[in-house]
Coordinates of N, CA and C in Angstrom, one line a residue:
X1 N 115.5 135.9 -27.8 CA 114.5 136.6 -27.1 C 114.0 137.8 -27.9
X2 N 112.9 138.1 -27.9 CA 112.3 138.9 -28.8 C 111.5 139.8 -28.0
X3 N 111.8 141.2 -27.9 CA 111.3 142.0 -26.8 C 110.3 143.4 -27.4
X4 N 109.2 143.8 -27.0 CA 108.8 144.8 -27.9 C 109.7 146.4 -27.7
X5 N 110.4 146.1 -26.8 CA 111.5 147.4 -26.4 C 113.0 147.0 -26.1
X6 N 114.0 147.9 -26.7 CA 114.7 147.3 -26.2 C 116.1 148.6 -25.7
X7 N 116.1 148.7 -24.6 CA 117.1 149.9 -23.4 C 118.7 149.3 -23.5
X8 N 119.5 150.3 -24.4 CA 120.6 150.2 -24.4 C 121.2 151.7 -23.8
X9 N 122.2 151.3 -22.3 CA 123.0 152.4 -21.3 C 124.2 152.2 -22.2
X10 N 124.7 153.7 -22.5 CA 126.2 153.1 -22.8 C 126.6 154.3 -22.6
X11 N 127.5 153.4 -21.7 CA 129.1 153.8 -20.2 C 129.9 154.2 -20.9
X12 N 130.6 155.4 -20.9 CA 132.4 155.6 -21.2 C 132.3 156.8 -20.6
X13 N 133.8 157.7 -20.9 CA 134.1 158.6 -21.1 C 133.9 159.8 -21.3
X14 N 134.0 160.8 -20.7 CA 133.5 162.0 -21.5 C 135.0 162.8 -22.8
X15 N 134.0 162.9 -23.9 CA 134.8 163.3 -25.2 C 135.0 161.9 -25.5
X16 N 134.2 160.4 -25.5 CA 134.3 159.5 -26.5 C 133.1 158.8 -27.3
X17 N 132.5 159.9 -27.1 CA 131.2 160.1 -28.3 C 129.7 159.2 -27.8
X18 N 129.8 158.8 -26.7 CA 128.5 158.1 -26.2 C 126.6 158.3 -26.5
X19 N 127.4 159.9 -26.4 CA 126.3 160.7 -26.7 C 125.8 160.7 -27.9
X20 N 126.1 160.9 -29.5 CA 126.6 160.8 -30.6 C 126.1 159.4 -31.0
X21 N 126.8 158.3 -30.5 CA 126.5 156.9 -30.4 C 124.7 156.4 -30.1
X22 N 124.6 157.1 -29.0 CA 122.9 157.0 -29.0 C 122.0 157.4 -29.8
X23 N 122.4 158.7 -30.6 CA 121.6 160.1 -31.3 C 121.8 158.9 -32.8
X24 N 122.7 158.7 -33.0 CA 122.9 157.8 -34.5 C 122.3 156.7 -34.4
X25 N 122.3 155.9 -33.3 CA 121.2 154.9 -33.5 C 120.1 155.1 -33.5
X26 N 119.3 156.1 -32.9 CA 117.7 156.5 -32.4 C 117.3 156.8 -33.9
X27 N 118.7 157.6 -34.4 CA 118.0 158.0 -35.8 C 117.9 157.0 -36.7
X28 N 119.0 155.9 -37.1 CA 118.7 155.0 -37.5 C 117.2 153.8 -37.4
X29 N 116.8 153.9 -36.2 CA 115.4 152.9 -35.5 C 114.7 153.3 -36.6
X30 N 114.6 155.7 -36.1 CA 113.4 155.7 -36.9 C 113.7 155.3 -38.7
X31 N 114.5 155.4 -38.9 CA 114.3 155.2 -40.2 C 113.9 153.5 -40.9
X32 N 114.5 152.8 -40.1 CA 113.6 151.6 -40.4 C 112.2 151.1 -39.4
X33 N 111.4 152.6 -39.3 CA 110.1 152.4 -38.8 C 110.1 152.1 -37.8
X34 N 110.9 152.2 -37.0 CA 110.9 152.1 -35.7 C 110.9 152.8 -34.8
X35 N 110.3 153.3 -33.5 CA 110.3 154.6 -32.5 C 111.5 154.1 -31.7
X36 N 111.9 155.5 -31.2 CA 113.2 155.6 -30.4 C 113.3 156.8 -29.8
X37 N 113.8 156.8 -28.8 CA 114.3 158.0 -28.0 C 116.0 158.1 -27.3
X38 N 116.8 159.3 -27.6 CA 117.9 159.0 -27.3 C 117.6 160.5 -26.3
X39 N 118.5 160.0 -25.3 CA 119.5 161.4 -24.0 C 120.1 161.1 -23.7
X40 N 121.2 162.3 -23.2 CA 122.2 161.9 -22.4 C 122.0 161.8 -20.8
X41 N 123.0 162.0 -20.2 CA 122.9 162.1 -18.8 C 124.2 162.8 -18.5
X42 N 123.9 164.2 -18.2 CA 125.1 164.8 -18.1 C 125.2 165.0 -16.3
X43 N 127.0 165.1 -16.7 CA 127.6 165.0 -15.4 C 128.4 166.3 -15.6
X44 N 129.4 165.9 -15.0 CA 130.8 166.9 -15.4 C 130.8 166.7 -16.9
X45 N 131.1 167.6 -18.1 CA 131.3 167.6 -19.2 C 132.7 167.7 -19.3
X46 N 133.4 167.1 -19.6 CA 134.8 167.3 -19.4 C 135.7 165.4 -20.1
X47 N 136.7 165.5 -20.8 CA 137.3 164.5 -21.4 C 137.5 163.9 -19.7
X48 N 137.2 162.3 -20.1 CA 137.4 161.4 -19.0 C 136.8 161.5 -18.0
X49 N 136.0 162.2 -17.5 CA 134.7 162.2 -16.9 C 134.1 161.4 -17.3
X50 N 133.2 160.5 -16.3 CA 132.0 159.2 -16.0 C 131.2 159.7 -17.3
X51 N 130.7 159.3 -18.2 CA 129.2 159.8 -19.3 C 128.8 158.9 -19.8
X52 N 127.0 159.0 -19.6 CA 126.2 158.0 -20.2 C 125.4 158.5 -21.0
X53 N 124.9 157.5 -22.1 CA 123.5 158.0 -23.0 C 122.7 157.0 -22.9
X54 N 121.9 157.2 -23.2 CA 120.6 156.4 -23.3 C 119.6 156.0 -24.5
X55 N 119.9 155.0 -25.0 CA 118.9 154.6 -26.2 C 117.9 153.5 -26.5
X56 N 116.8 153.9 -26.5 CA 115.3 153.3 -26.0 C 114.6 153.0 -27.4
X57 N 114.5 151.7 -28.3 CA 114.0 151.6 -29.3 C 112.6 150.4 -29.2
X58 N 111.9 150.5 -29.7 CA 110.6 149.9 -29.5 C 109.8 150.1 -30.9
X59 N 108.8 148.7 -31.2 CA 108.2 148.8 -32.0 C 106.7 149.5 -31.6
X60 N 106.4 151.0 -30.6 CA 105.3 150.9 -30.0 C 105.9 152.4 -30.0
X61 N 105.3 153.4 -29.1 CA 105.6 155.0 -29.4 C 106.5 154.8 -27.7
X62 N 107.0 155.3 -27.3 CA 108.6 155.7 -26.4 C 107.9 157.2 -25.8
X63 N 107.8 157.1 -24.3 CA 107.2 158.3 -23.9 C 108.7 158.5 -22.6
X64 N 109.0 157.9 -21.4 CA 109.8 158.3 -21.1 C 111.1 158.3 -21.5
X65 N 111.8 159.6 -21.2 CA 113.4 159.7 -21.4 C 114.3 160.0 -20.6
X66 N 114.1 159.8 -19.1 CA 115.0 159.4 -18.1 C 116.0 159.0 -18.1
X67 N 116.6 158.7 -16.7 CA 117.9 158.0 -16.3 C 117.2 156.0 -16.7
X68 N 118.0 155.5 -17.6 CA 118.0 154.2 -17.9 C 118.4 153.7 -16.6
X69 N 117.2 152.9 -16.1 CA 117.6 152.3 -14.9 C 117.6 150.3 -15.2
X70 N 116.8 150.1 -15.8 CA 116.8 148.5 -16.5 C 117.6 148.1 -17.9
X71 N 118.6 148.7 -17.7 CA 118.6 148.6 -19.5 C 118.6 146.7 -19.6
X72 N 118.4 146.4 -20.8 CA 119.0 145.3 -21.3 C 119.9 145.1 -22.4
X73 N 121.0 146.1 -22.5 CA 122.3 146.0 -23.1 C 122.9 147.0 -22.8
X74 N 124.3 146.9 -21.9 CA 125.4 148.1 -21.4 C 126.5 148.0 -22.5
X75 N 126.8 148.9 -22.8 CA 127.8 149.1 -23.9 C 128.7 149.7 -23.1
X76 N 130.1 149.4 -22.5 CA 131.1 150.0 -21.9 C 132.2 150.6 -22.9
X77 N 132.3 151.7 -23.3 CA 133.1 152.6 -23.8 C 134.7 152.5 -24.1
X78 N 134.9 152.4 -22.7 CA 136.4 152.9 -21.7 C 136.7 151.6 -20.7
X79 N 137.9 150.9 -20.5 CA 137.8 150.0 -19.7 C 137.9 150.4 -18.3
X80 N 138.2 151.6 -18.2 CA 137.8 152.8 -16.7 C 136.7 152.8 -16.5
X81 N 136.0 152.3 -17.1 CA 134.6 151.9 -16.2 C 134.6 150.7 -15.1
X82 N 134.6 150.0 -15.4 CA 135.1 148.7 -15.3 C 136.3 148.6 -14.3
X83 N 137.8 149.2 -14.4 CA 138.9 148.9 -13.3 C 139.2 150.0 -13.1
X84 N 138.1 151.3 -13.2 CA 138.6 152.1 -12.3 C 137.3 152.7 -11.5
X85 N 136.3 152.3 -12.1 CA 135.0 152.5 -11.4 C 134.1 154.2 -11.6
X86 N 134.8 154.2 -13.2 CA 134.0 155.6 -13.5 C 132.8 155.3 -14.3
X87 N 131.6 154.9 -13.3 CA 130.3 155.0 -13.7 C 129.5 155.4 -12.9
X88 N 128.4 155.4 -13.2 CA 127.6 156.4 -12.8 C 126.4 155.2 -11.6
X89 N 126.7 154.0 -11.7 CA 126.0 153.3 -11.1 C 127.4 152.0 -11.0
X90 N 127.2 151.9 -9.4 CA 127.5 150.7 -9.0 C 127.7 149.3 -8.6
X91 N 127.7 147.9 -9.4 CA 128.8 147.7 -10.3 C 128.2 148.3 -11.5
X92 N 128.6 148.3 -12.6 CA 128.5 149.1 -13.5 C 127.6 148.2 -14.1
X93 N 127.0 147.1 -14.1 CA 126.4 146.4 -15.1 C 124.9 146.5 -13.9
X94 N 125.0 147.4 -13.1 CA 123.5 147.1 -11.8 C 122.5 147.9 -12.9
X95 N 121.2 146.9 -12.5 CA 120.3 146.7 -12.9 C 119.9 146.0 -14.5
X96 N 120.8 145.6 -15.3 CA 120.6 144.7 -16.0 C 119.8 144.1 -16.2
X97 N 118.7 144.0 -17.2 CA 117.7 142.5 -17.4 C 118.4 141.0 -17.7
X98 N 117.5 140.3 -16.7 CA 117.8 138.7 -16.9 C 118.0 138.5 -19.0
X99 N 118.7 138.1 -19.1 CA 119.0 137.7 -20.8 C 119.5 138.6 -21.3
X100 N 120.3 139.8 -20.8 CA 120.7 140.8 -21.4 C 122.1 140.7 -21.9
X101 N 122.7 141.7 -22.6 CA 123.8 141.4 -23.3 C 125.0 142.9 -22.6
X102 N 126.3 142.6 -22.5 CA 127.2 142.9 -21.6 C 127.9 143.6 -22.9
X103 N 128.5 145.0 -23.6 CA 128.9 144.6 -24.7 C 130.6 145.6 -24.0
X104 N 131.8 145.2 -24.1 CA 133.0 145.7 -23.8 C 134.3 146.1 -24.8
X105 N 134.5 147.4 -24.6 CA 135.7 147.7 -25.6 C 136.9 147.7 -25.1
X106 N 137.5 146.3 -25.3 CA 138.7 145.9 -24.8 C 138.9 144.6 -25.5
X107 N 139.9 144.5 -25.6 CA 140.8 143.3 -26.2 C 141.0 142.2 -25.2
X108 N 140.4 142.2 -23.8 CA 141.3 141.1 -23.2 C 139.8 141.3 -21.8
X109 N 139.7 140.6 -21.1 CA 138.8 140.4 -20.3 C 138.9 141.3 -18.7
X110 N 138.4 141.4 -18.3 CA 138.5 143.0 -17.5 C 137.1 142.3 -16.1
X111 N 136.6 141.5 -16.1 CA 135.6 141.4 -15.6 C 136.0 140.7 -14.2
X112 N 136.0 140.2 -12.6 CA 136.2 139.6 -11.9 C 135.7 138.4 -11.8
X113 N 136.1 137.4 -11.4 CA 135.4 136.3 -11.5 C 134.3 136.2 -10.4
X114 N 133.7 136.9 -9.6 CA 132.6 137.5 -8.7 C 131.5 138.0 -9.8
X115 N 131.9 139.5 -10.6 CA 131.1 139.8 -11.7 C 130.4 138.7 -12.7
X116 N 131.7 137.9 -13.4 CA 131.3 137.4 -14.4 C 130.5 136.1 -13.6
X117 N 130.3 135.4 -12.1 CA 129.1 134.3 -12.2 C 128.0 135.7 -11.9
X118 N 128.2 136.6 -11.4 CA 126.7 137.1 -11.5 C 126.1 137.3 -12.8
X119 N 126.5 137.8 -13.5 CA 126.5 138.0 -14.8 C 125.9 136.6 -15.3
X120 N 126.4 136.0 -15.0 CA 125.9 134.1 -15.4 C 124.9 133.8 -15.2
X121 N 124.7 134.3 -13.7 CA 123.4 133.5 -13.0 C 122.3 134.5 -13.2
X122 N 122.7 135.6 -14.3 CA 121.2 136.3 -15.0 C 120.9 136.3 -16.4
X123 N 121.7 134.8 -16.8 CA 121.8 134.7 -17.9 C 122.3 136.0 -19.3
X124 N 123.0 136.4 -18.4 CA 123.6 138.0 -19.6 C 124.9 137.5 -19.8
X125 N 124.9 137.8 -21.9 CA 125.9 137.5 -22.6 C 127.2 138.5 -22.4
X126 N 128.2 138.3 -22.6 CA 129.3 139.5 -22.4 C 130.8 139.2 -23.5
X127 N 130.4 140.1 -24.1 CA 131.3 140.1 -25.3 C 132.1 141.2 -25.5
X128 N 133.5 141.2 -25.7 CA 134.5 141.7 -25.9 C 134.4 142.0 -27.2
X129 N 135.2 143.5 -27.6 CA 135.7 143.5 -28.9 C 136.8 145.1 -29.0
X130 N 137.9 144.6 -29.4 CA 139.0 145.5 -29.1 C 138.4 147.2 -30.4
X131 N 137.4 147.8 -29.5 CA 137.1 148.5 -30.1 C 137.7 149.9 -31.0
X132 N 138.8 150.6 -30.0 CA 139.1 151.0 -30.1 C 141.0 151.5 -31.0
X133 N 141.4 149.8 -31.0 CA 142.5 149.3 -32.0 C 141.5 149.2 -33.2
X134 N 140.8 148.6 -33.7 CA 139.7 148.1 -34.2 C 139.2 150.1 -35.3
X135 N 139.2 151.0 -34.7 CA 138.5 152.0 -34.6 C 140.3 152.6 -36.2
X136 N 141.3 152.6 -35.3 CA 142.7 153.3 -35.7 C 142.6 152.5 -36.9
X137 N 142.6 151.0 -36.5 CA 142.9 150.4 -37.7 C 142.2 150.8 -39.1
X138 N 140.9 150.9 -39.2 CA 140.3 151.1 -40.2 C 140.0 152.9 -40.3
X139 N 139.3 153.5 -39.3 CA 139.5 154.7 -39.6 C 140.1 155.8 -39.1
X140 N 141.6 155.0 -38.4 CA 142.9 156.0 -38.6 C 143.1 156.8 -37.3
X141 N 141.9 156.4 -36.7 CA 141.8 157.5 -35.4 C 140.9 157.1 -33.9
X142 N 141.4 157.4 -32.8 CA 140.1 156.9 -31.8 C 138.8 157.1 -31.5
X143 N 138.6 158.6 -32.3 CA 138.1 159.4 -32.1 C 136.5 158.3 -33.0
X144 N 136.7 157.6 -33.7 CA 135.7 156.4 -34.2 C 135.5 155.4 -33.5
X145 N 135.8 155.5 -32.5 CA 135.8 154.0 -31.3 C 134.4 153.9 -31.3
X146 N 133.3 155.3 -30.8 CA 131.8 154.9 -30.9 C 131.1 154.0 -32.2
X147 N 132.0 154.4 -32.9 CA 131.3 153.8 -34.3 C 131.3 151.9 -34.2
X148 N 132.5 152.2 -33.6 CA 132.9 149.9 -33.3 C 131.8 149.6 -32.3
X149 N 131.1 150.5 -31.4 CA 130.2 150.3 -30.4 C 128.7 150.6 -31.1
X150 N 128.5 151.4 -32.0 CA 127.5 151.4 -32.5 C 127.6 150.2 -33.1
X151 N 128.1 149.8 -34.4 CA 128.3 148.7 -34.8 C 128.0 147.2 -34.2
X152 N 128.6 147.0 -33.1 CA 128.2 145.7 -32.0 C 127.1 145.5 -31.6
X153 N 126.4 147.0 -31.2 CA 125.4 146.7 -30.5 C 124.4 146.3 -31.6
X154 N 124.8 146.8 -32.7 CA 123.6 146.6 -33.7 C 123.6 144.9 -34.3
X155 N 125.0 144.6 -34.5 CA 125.5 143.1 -34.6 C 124.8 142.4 -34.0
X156 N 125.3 142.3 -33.2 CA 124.2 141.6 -32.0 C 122.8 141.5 -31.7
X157 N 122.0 142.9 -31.9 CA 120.3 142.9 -31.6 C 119.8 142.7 -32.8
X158 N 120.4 143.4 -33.7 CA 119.8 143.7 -35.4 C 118.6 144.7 -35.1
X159 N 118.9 145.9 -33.8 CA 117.7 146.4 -33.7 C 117.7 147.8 -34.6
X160 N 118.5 147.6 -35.8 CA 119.0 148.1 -36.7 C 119.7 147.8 -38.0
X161 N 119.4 148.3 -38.7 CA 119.9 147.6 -40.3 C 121.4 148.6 -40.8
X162 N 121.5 148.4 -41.5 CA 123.4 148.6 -41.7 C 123.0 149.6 -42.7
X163 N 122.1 149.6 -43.6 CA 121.2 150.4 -44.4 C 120.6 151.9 -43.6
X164 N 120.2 151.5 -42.5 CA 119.5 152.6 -41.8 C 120.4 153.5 -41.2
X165 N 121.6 152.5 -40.9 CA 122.9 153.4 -39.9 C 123.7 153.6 -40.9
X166 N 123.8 153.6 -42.4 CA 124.2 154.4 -43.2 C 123.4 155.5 -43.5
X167 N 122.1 156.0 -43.6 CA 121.5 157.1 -44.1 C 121.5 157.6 -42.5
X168 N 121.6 157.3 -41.3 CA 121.7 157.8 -40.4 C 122.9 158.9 -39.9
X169 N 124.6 158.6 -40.5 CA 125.6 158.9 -40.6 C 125.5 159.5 -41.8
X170 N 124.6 159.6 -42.6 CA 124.7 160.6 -43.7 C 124.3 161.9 -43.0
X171 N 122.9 161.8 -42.2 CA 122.6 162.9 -41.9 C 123.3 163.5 -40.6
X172 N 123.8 162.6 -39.7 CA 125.0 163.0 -38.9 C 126.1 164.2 -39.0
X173 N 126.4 163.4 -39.9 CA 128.0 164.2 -40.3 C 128.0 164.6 -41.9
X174 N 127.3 164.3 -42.5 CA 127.0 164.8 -44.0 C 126.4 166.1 -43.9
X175 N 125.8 166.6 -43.5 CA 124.6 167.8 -43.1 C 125.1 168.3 -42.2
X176 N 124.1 169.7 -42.1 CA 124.2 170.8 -41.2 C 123.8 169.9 -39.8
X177 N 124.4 169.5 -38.6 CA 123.9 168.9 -38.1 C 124.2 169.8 -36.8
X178 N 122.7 170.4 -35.9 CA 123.4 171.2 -34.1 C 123.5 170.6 -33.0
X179 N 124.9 170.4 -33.1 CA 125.0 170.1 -31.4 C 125.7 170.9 -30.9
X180 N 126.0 170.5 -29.7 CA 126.0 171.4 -28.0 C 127.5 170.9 -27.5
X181 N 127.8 171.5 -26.7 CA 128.5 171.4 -25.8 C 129.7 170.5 -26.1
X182 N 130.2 169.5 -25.3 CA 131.0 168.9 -25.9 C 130.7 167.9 -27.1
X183 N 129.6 167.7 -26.9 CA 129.4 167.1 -28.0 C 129.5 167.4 -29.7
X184 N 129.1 168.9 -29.6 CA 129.9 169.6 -30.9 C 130.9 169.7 -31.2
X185 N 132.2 169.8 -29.8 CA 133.1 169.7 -29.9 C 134.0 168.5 -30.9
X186 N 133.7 167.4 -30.2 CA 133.8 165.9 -30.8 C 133.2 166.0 -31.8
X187 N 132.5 166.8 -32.6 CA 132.1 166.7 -34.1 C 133.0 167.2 -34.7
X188 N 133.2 168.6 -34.1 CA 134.4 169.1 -34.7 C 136.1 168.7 -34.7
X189 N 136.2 168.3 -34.0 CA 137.4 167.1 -33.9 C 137.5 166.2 -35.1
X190 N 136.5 165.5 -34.8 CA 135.7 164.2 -36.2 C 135.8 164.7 -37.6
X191 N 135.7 166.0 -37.6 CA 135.2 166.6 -39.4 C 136.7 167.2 -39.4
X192 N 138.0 167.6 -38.6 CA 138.8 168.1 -38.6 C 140.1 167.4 -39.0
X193 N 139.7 165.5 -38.6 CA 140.2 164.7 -38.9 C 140.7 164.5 -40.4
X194 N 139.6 164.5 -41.0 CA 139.2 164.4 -42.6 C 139.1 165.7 -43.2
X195 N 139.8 165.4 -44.5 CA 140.2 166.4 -45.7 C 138.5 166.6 -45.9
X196 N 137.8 165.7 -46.4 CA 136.2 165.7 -47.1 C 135.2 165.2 -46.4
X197 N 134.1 165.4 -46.3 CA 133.4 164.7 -45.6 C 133.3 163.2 -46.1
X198 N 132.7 163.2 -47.3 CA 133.0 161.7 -48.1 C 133.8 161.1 -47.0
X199 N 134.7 161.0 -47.0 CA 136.0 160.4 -46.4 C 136.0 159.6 -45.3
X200 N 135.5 160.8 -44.3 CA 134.9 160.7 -43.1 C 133.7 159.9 -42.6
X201 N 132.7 160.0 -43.9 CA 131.6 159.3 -43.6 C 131.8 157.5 -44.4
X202 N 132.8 157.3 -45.1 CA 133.0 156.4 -45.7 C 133.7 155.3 -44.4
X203 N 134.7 156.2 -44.1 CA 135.4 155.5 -42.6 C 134.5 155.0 -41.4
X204 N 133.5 156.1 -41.3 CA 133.2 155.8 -40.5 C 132.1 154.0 -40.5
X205 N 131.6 154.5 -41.6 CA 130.5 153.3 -42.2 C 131.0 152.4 -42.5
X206 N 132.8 151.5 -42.8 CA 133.4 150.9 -42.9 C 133.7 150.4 -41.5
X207 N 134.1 151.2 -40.0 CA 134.6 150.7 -39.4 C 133.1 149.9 -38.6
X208 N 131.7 151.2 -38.6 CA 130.9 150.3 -38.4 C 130.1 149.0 -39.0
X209 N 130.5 148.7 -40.1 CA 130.5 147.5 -40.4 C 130.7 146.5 -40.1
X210 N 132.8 146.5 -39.6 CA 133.2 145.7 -39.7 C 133.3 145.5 -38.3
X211 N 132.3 146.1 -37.4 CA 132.6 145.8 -36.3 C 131.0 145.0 -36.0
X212 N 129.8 145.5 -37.1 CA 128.6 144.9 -36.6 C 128.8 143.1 -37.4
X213 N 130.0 143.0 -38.3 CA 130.2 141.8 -38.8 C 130.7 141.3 -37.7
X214 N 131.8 141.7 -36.9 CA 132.6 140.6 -36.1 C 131.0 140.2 -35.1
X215 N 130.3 141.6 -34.5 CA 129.3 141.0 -33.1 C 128.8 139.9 -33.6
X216 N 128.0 140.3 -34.8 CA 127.1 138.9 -35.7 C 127.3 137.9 -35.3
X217 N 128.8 137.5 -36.1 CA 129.8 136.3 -35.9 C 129.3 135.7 -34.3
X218 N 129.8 136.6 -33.7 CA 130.1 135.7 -32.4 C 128.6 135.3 -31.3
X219 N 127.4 136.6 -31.7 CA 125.9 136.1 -31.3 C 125.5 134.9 -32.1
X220 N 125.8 134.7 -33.7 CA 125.8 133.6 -33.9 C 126.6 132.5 -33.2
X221 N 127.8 132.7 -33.2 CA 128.4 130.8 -32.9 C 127.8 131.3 -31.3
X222 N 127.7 132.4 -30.3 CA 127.1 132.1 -28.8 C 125.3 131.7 -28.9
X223 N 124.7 131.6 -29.7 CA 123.6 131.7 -29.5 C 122.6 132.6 -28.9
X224 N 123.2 134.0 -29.6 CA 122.8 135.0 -28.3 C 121.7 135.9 -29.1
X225 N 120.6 135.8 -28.8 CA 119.7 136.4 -29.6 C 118.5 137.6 -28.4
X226 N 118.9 138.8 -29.1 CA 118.0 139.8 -28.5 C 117.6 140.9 -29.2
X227 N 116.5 140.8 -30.0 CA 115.9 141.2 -31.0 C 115.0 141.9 -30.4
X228 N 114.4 143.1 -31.4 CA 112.8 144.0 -31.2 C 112.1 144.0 -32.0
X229 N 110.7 143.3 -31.7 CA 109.7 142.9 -32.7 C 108.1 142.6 -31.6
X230 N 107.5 142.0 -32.1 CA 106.7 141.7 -31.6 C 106.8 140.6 -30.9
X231 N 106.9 139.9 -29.4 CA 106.7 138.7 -28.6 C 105.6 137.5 -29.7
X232 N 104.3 138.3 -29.2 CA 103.3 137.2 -29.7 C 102.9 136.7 -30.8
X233 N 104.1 137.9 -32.1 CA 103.9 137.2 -33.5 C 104.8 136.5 -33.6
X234 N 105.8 136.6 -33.1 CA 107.2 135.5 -33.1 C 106.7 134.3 -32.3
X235 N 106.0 134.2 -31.2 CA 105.6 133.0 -31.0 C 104.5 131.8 -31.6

């Protein structure tokens, strides 16, 4: 499916970078020519608190920056969204587009068998990927789980290039970069982790790799295609 926009909500945590996660993709879009808009949606600012962001990429100019009410890809964070019901919208995958993509960080299936035929009968893909083992393993810490979630969602849509979300993470965490609130916080955490920045930025671009390799893999053998381009030139 080939959409000229394409609304990714992504659910976790508060203090597990969601926010961060959207700002690095939006930057990534623009740099492969593409328009984007990232926000958050703040609640309670506080570690474990419900928190969403919002990332809106389109080959066309992006004028609202609201509450993501349609997305067509939920990125779930935390499996506390999910079995403990810390989201911000009820079930957590409500409002979804028909052909949309379900993306979850967890190693093992979490979904009801209620959820998952709805989920079916809107034709939306739902793919697991143990994000956060996935995160330790390669860079040492949890505190890069967003990076396995950046990674996926990009696996999956390609509404980003691995090129673009490298110079994106340069200017992230390479550079003088201002953020706010908790979210500075979680930078500083992130840069506190690592002796060098190099280090830091190396890990990070490694774990998202190998995480936008695994989604690839499996949108390929599922057949699950949800791209941003033009409709009527692809057809």
């Amino acid at each position: 499916m080939i959409k000229k926009r394409l609304n990714i909500r992504m659910s976790g945590l508060g203090g597990q970078g969601a926010v961060t996660a959207a700002h690095v993709m939006a930057m990534a879009a623009n740099k492969d020519g593409k328009f984007s808009i990232s926000n958050p949606f703040f609640g309670a600012e506080k570690r474990m608190a419900p928190a969403e962001s919002y990332c809106r990429i389109g080959i066309e100019r992006i004028y609202d920056r609201g509450e993501l009410v349609f997305p067509d890809v939920i990125e779930v964070f935390h499996p506390q969204v999910i079995t403990m019901g810390k989201s911000y919208t009820m079930p957590f995958y409500s409002g979804i587009k028909e052909g949309g993509v379900v993306i979850i960080n967890s190693g093992q299936p979490l979904l009801s068998e209620e959820d998952v035929q709805r989920l079916k009968d809107l034709n939306v893909a739902t793919f697991y990927i143990a994000g956060t083992e996935l995160a330790i393993e390669i860079a040492g810490t949890e505190l890069s789980t967003n990076m396995t979630m950046i990674g996926s969602v990009a696996g999956i849509t390609k509404c980003v290039s691995m090129e673009a979300l490298d110079s994106a993470l340069q200017e992230r965490f390479g550079k003088k970069f201002v953020a706010s609130g908790g979210t500075a916080s979680l930078d500083e955490a992130i840069k506190k982790k690592f002796a060098k920045k190099e280090m830091l930025l190396a890990k990070n671009l490694a774990t998202v790799k190998r995480a936008y390799e695994i989604a690839s893999e499996w949108a390929e053998k599922n057949k699950v295609e949800l791209r941003v381009g033009n409709p009527a030139v692809a057809a």
